[in-house]
CSV table of C-alpha atoms in Angstrom, one decimal:
chain,number,residue,atom,x,y,z
H,29,MET,CA,15.0,-113.5,-7.3
H,30,ALA,CA,17.6,-115.9,-5.8
H,31,ASN,CA,17.7,-119.0,-7.7
H,32,SER,CA,16.8,-121.8,-5.7
H,33,PHE,CA,17.7,-124.4,-8.1
H,34,SER,CA,21.3,-126.5,-8.0
H,35,SER,CA,21.8,-128.2,-11.2
H,36,SER,CA,25.1,-130.8,-10.9
H,37,SER,CA,26.7,-133.7,-13.0
H,38,SER,CA,29.7,-135.8,-13.2
H,39,SER,CA,31.0,-137.7,-16.1
H,40,SER,CA,31.1,-141.4,-15.5
H,41,SER,CA,32.8,-144.3,-17.4
H,42,LEU,CA,29.7,-146.4,-16.7
H,43,SER,CA,27.0,-144.2,-18.6
H,44,MET,CA,25.4,-146.8,-20.6
H,45,LYS,CA,22.8,-145.8,-23.3
H,46,PHE,CA,23.1,-142.2,-22.8
H,47,ASP,CA,25.9,-139.7,-23.9
H,48,PHE,CA,27.2,-137.2,-21.3
H,49,ASP,CA,24.8,-134.5,-22.6
H,50,GLU,CA,22.0,-137.0,-22.7
H,51,LYS,CA,22.3,-138.5,-19.7
H,52,PRO,CA,19.0,-138.2,-17.6
H,53,HIS,CA,17.7,-135.7,-16.3
H,54,VAL,CA,16.3,-135.1,-12.7
H,55,LEU,CA,14.3,-132.8,-11.0
H,56,ALA,CA,14.1,-133.9,-7.6
H,57,VAL,CA,12.0,-131.9,-4.8
H,58,ASP,CA,12.1,-131.5,-1.0
H,59,ASP,CA,12.2,-129.4,1.5
H,60,ASN,CA,15.2,-130.4,4.0
H,61,LEU,CA,18.3,-129.6,2.6
H,62,ILE,CA,20.4,-132.6,3.7
H,63,ASP,CA,17.6,-135.0,1.8
H,64,ARG,CA,18.1,-132.9,-1.3
H,65,LYS,CA,21.8,-133.3,-0.8
H,66,VAL,CA,21.6,-137.4,-0.8
H,67,ILE,CA,18.6,-137.7,-3.3
H,68,GLU,CA,21.1,-135.7,-5.7
H,69,ARG,CA,23.8,-138.2,-4.9
H,70,LEU,CA,21.6,-141.3,-5.5
H,71,PHE,CA,20.8,-140.0,-8.5
H,72,ILE,CA,24.4,-138.4,-9.9
H,73,ASN,CA,25.8,-141.8,-8.8
H,74,SER,CA,23.4,-143.6,-10.9
H,75,THR,CA,24.8,-141.5,-13.9
H,76,CYS,CA,21.9,-138.4,-13.9
H,77,LYS,CA,21.7,-134.9,-14.1
H,78,VAL,CA,20.2,-133.5,-11.6
H,79,THR,CA,18.7,-130.3,-10.5
H,80,THR,CA,16.9,-129.6,-7.1
H,81,ALA,CA,14.2,-127.3,-5.9
H,82,GLU,CA,13.5,-126.7,-2.3
H,83,ASN,CA,9.4,-126.3,-2.7
H,84,ALA,CA,6.5,-127.3,-5.6
H,85,LYS,CA,6.7,-123.4,-6.1
H,86,ARG,CA,10.1,-123.9,-7.3
H,87,ALA,CA,9.5,-126.8,-9.0
H,88,LEU,CA,6.6,-125.1,-11.2
H,89,GLU,CA,8.5,-122.3,-11.8
H,90,TYR,CA,11.4,-124.4,-13.0
H,91,LEU,CA,9.1,-126.6,-15.4
H,92,GLY,CA,7.4,-122.9,-17.0
H,93,LEU,CA,4.1,-124.0,-15.5
H,94,ALA,CA,3.8,-121.4,-12.7
H,95,ASP,CA,1.2,-118.9,-13.1
H,96,GLY,CA,1.7,-116.4,-15.2
H,97,GLN,CA,4.6,-118.3,-17.1
H,98,HIS,CA,4.3,-119.2,-20.4
H,99,PRO,CA,5.6,-122.9,-20.8
H,100,ASN,CA,8.5,-122.8,-23.8
H,101,HIS,CA,9.6,-126.6,-23.4
H,102,ASN,CA,12.0,-126.2,-26.2
H,103,ASP,CA,15.3,-126.3,-23.8
H,104,LEU,CA,13.6,-128.1,-20.7
H,105,LYS,CA,14.4,-132.2,-20.7
H,106,VAL,CA,13.2,-133.8,-17.6
H,107,ASN,CA,12.9,-137.2,-17.6
H,108,LEU,CA,12.4,-138.0,-13.7
H,109,ILE,CA,10.5,-135.7,-11.6
H,110,ILE,CA,11.0,-137.2,-7.9
H,111,THR,CA,9.4,-135.1,-5.0
H,112,ASP,CA,8.8,-135.3,-1.5
H,113,TYR,CA,4.9,-135.7,0.0
H,114,SER,CA,5.1,-133.4,2.9
H,115,MET,CA,6.7,-129.8,2.1
H,116,PRO,CA,5.1,-126.7,3.3
H,117,GLY,CA,2.4,-124.3,0.6
H,118,MET,CA,2.1,-126.9,-2.0
H,119,THR,CA,2.0,-130.6,-1.6
H,120,GLY,CA,4.0,-133.4,-3.5
H,121,TYR,CA,0.7,-134.7,-4.1
H,122,GLU,CA,-0.3,-131.6,-5.5
H,123,LEU,CA,2.9,-131.0,-7.7
H,124,LEU,CA,1.7,-134.3,-9.0
H,125,LYS,CA,-1.7,-133.0,-10.2
H,126,ARG,CA,-0.4,-129.8,-11.7
H,127,ILE,CA,2.1,-131.6,-13.4
H,128,LYS,CA,-0.4,-134.7,-14.6
H,129,GLU,CA,-2.4,-131.8,-15.9
H,130,SER,CA,-0.3,-130.0,-17.9
H,131,PRO,CA,-0.4,-131.3,-21.8
H,132,THR,CA,3.0,-131.0,-22.6
H,133,LEU,CA,4.5,-132.1,-19.1
H,134,LYS,CA,2.0,-134.8,-18.5
H,135,GLU,CA,4.1,-137.9,-19.7
H,136,ILE,CA,7.2,-137.2,-17.1
H,137,PRO,CA,7.3,-140.0,-14.4
H,138,VAL,CA,6.3,-138.2,-11.2
H,139,VAL,CA,8.0,-140.7,-8.0
H,140,VAL,CA,6.4,-139.1,-4.7
H,141,VAL,CA,8.4,-140.3,-1.7
H,142,SER,CA,7.0,-140.2,2.0
H,143,SER,CA,8.5,-140.4,5.4
H,144,GLU,CA,5.8,-142.1,6.6
H,145,ASN,CA,3.7,-145.3,5.3
H,146,ILE,CA,0.1,-143.9,5.3
H,147,PRO,CA,-1.7,-146.8,2.5
H,148,THR,CA,-4.7,-143.9,1.9
H,149,ARG,CA,-1.2,-141.2,1.0
H,150,ILE,CA,-0.1,-143.9,-1.2
H,151,ASN,CA,-3.0,-144.6,-3.0
H,152,GLN,CA,-3.7,-140.8,-3.4
H,153,CYS,CA,-0.7,-140.2,-5.5
H,154,MET,CA,-1.1,-143.9,-7.4
H,155,GLN,CA,-4.5,-142.5,-8.6
H,156,GLY,CA,-3.4,-138.7,-9.2
H,157,GLY,CA,-1.2,-140.5,-11.7
H,158,ALA,CA,2.1,-140.9,-9.7
H,159,GLN,CA,4.9,-143.6,-11.2
H,160,GLU,CA,5.8,-144.7,-7.8
H,161,PHE,CA,5.4,-144.1,-4.3
H,162,LEU,CA,8.8,-144.6,-1.9
H,163,LEU,CA,9.7,-144.5,1.3
H,164,LYS,CA,12.3,-142.3,2.7
H,165,PRO,CA,15.2,-143.2,3.2
H,166,LEU,CA,15.9,-143.7,0.0
H,167,GLN,CA,19.0,-145.8,-1.1
H,168,LEU,CA,21.0,-146.3,-3.8
H,169,SER,CA,19.1,-149.4,-5.4
H,170,ASP,CA,16.0,-147.1,-5.4
H,171,ALA,CA,18.0,-144.4,-8.3
H,172,THR,CA,19.2,-147.3,-9.7
H,173,LYS,CA,15.9,-148.9,-10.1
H,174,LEU,CA,14.7,-145.3,-11.6
H,175,ARG,CA,17.3,-145.1,-13.7
H,176,CYS,CA,16.4,-148.5,-15.5
H,177,HIS,CA,13.2,-147.6,-15.9
H,178,ILE,CA,13.9,-144.0,-17.3
H,179,GLU,CA,16.2,-145.9,-19.7
H,180,LYS,CA,13.3,-147.7,-20.9
H,181,LEU,CA,11.0,-145.0,-21.4
H,182,ASN,CA,13.7,-143.4,-23.8
H,183,ASN,CA,14.7,-146.6,-25.5
H,184,PRO,CA,11.1,-148.6,-25.6
H,185,LEU,CA,12.0,-150.7,-28.6
H,186,GLN,CA,15.4,-152.0,-26.9
H,187,GLY,CA,15.7,-155.5,-27.0
H,188,GLY,CA,12.9,-155.4,-30.1
H,189,VAL,CA,9.7,-155.4,-27.8
H,190,ALA,CA,8.2,-152.3,-26.0
H,191,ARG,CA,7.3,-153.7,-22.2
H,192,GLU,CA,5.0,-152.0,-19.8
H,193,ASP,CA,7.3,-151.9,-16.2
H,194,GLU,CA,5.6,-153.8,-13.4
H,195,ARG,CA,4.4,-151.3,-10.6
H,196,ALA,CA,5.4,-151.8,-7.4
N,1,MET,CA,52.0,-153.9,14.3
N,2,ASP,CA,51.8,-151.8,12.1
N,3,SER,CA,50.6,-148.3,12.9
N,4,VAL,CA,48.2,-148.1,9.4
N,5,VAL,CA,46.6,-151.4,10.4
N,6,LEU,CA,46.5,-150.4,14.3
N,7,LEU,CA,44.3,-147.4,13.6
N,8,GLN,CA,42.0,-149.1,10.9
N,9,ARG,CA,41.0,-151.8,13.4
N,10,GLN,CA,40.7,-148.7,16.1
N,11,LEU,CA,38.4,-147.3,13.1
N,12,VAL,CA,36.4,-150.6,12.1
N,13,ASP,CA,36.1,-151.3,16.1
N,14,TYR,CA,34.9,-147.8,17.0
N,15,THR,CA,32.0,-147.9,14.0
N,16,ALA,CA,31.1,-151.2,15.3
N,17,GLN,CA,30.4,-149.9,18.3
N,18,LEU,CA,28.2,-147.0,17.5
N,19,PHE,CA,26.3,-149.6,15.3
N,20,ASN,CA,25.7,-152.0,18.2
N,21,GLU,CA,24.6,-148.8,20.7
N,22,GLY,CA,21.9,-147.7,18.0
N,23,PHE,CA,23.6,-144.4,17.2
N,24,LEU,CA,23.6,-145.5,13.9
N,25,ASP,CA,21.7,-147.5,11.3
N,26,ASP,CA,22.4,-148.7,7.7
N,27,GLN,CA,21.3,-145.8,6.2
N,28,PHE,CA,24.7,-144.4,7.7
N,29,ASN,CA,26.3,-147.4,5.1
N,30,GLN,CA,24.1,-146.2,2.0
N,31,LEU,CA,25.8,-142.7,2.8
N,32,GLN,CA,29.4,-144.6,2.9
N,33,GLN,CA,28.6,-146.1,-0.6
N,34,LEU,CA,28.2,-142.9,-1.8
N,35,GLN,CA,31.2,-141.9,-1.4
N,36,ASP,CA,34.0,-142.2,-3.9
N,37,GLU,CA,37.3,-140.5,-5.2
N,38,SER,CA,34.9,-138.3,-7.4
N,39,ASN,CA,33.1,-136.9,-4.3
N,40,PRO,CA,35.8,-138.2,-1.3
N,41,ASP,CA,34.1,-135.7,1.4
N,42,PHE,CA,30.5,-136.6,0.8
N,43,VAL,CA,29.9,-138.0,4.3
N,44,VAL,CA,31.4,-135.4,6.1
N,45,GLU,CA,29.9,-132.9,4.1
N,46,VAL,CA,26.1,-134.0,4.8
N,47,VAL,CA,26.9,-134.6,8.2
N,48,THR,CA,28.3,-131.3,9.4
N,49,LEU,CA,24.9,-130.2,7.0
N,50,PHE,CA,22.8,-132.0,9.8
N,51,PHE,CA,24.6,-130.5,12.4
N,52,GLU,CA,24.0,-127.0,11.2
N,53,ASP,CA,20.0,-127.9,10.7
N,54,SER,CA,19.8,-129.8,13.7
N,55,GLU,CA,21.5,-127.2,15.9
N,56,ARG,CA,18.7,-124.5,14.0
N,57,LEU,CA,15.9,-126.6,14.8
N,58,LEU,CA,16.5,-127.3,18.2
N,59,ASN,CA,16.9,-123.8,18.6
N,60,GLU,CA,13.6,-123.2,16.8
N,61,LEU,CA,12.2,-126.1,19.3
N,62,ALA,CA,13.5,-124.3,22.7
N,63,LYS,CA,11.9,-120.9,21.8
N,64,ALA,CA,8.6,-122.2,20.5
N,65,LEU,CA,8.2,-123.9,23.7
N,66,GLU,CA,8.6,-121.0,25.4
N,67,GLN,CA,6.2,-119.1,24.6
N,68,GLN,CA,2.8,-118.2,26.6
N,69,SER,CA,0.5,-119.9,23.6
N,70,ILE,CA,2.7,-123.0,22.4
N,71,ASP,CA,2.0,-123.3,18.4
N,72,TYR,CA,1.8,-127.3,18.2
N,73,ARG,CA,1.5,-126.9,14.8
N,74,LYS,CA,5.1,-125.4,14.6
N,75,ILE,CA,6.4,-127.5,17.0
N,76,ASP,CA,5.7,-130.9,14.5
N,77,ALA,CA,6.7,-129.3,11.6
N,78,HIS,CA,10.0,-128.6,13.2
N,79,VAL,CA,10.0,-132.1,14.5
N,80,HIS,CA,9.4,-133.6,11.2
N,81,GLN,CA,12.3,-131.8,9.6
N,82,LEU,CA,14.7,-133.3,12.5
N,83,LYS,CA,13.4,-136.9,11.9
N,84,GLY,CA,13.7,-136.5,8.5
N,85,SER,CA,17.2,-135.9,8.3
N,86,SER,CA,18.2,-137.9,11.0
N,87,SER,CA,16.6,-140.5,9.0
N,88,SER,CA,18.5,-139.6,6.5
N,89,ILE,CA,21.8,-139.5,7.8
N,90,GLY,CA,21.1,-143.0,10.0
N,91,ALA,CA,20.8,-141.2,13.4
N,92,GLN,CA,18.8,-143.5,14.7
N,93,ARG,CA,18.9,-142.2,18.5
N,94,VAL,CA,17.7,-139.1,17.5
N,95,GLN,CA,15.2,-140.5,14.8
N,96,LYS,CA,13.4,-142.5,17.3
N,97,VAL,CA,12.8,-139.7,20.2
N,98,CYS,CA,11.4,-137.4,17.2
N,99,ILE,CA,8.9,-140.2,16.8
N,100,ALA,CA,7.5,-140.0,20.5
N,101,PHE,CA,8.3,-136.3,20.1
N,102,ARG,CA,5.6,-136.2,17.3
N,103,ASN,CA,3.2,-137.6,19.4
N,104,TYR,CA,2.9,-135.8,22.3
N,105,CYS,CA,2.5,-133.1,19.6
N,106,GLU,CA,-0.3,-134.6,18.6
N,107,GLU,CA,-1.1,-135.2,22.1
N,108,ARG,CA,-0.7,-131.1,23.2
N,109,ASN,CA,1.3,-132.6,25.8
N,110,ILE,CA,3.7,-129.9,26.8
N,111,GLU,CA,5.2,-132.3,29.3
N,112,GLY,CA,5.7,-134.8,27.6
N,113,CYS,CA,7.3,-131.9,24.7
N,114,GLN,CA,9.6,-130.5,27.0
N,115,LYS,CA,11.2,-134.0,27.9
N,116,CYS,CA,11.1,-135.1,24.7
N,117,LEU,CA,13.3,-131.2,23.7
N,118,GLN,CA,15.6,-132.3,26.4
N,119,GLN,CA,16.1,-136.0,25.3
N,120,VAL,CA,16.4,-135.4,21.6
N,121,LYS,CA,18.9,-132.4,22.4
N,122,ASN,CA,20.8,-135.3,24.4
N,123,GLU,CA,20.4,-137.5,21.9
N,124,TYR,CA,21.7,-135.3,19.2
N,125,SER,CA,24.9,-134.0,21.2
N,126,LEU,CA,26.0,-137.7,21.7
N,127,VAL,CA,25.8,-138.7,18.5
N,128,LYS,CA,27.6,-135.5,17.2
N,129,THR,CA,30.0,-136.2,19.5
N,130,LYS,CA,30.3,-139.6,18.5
N,131,LEU,CA,30.7,-138.9,14.6
N,132,GLU,CA,33.4,-136.2,15.2
N,133,THR,CA,35.4,-139.0,16.7
N,134,LEU,CA,34.7,-141.2,13.7
N,135,PHE,CA,35.7,-138.4,11.3
N,136,LYS,CA,38.8,-137.8,13.5
N,137,LEU,CA,39.7,-141.4,13.3
N,138,GLU,CA,39.2,-141.6,9.8
N,139,GLN,CA,41.7,-138.4,9.5
N,140,GLN,CA,44.3,-140.8,11.3
N,141,VAL,CA,44.0,-143.2,8.8
N,142,LEU,CA,44.3,-141.7,6.1
N,143,ALA,CA,47.2,-139.4,7.6
N,144,ALA,CA,49.3,-142.5,8.4
N,145,GLY,CA,49.0,-143.2,4.7
N,146,GLY,CA,45.7,-146.1,5.1
N,147,SER,CA,42.9,-146.2,3.9
N,148,ILE,CA,39.3,-146.4,5.1
N,149,PRO,CA,38.5,-150.2,4.9
N,150,TRP,CA,34.8,-150.1,3.9
N,151,PRO,CA,32.4,-151.6,4.2
N,152,MET,CA,32.9,-151.3,8.2
N,153,GLN,CA,30.0,-153.3,9.5
């Protein structure tokens, strides 16, 4: 089976709390090739490692959540999952639910993105446990903001006090 | 006047024109922002992917609209893809036609769809030519020893 994931990373002198090997790892799920490339670059430029998947099924396989798989999460380190909503087969919402139902993966923040601003869709995703719902096209400021959030999740005691982030 | 400066001026003016005429929007600037020394060809790479993907989608759309029995869901799926990628690179006029195209799909309006296909092919062809010209101008600046003045808008 052809590997439809791709991972890339680059070193950067702007890396803050993470060492090169500890850069936050983002899993980006989108069926649109151009969007995958742009999202990948957005997060690499925000000093993250990125793995892309072209649909929810591949994402679940990567996460070890596919049917018949035995999750082995010792090696898996994903700090953020960002998924398109409208995808053939399984939607981003359905992917979100599967992740949130997993005892081992439910803590990973999942951000849903969509080109369509539909309030019922947004509510559905937020009710389903999404960290955030963002409109496409994504911009560098979105990636930077999300990276800061991952940072806080990984270093909750930085600055002395653990704080809840405000929801958008 | 220094030839590098002249070429840069040409590039800046041409880019401004594309924005003024609505061919490109701010998302194209976002792509430029993502390009740096470690990734100097990012914009060209993404736009090239866009060209390839769009041509594939336009072919699929033409085929789908020639069928005896029109599959509007399939057409809508293709247009959705095209709308998404044009939006992601800032090809505003292509994106706008896609929005109208989707509305006609929803209404199952064959004539509307055919009209939109023609329009989106035109807009795609236009933006492709203009982006290719833009990239050529960039190459000329670089070949003359200059750098790309950014931001250009």
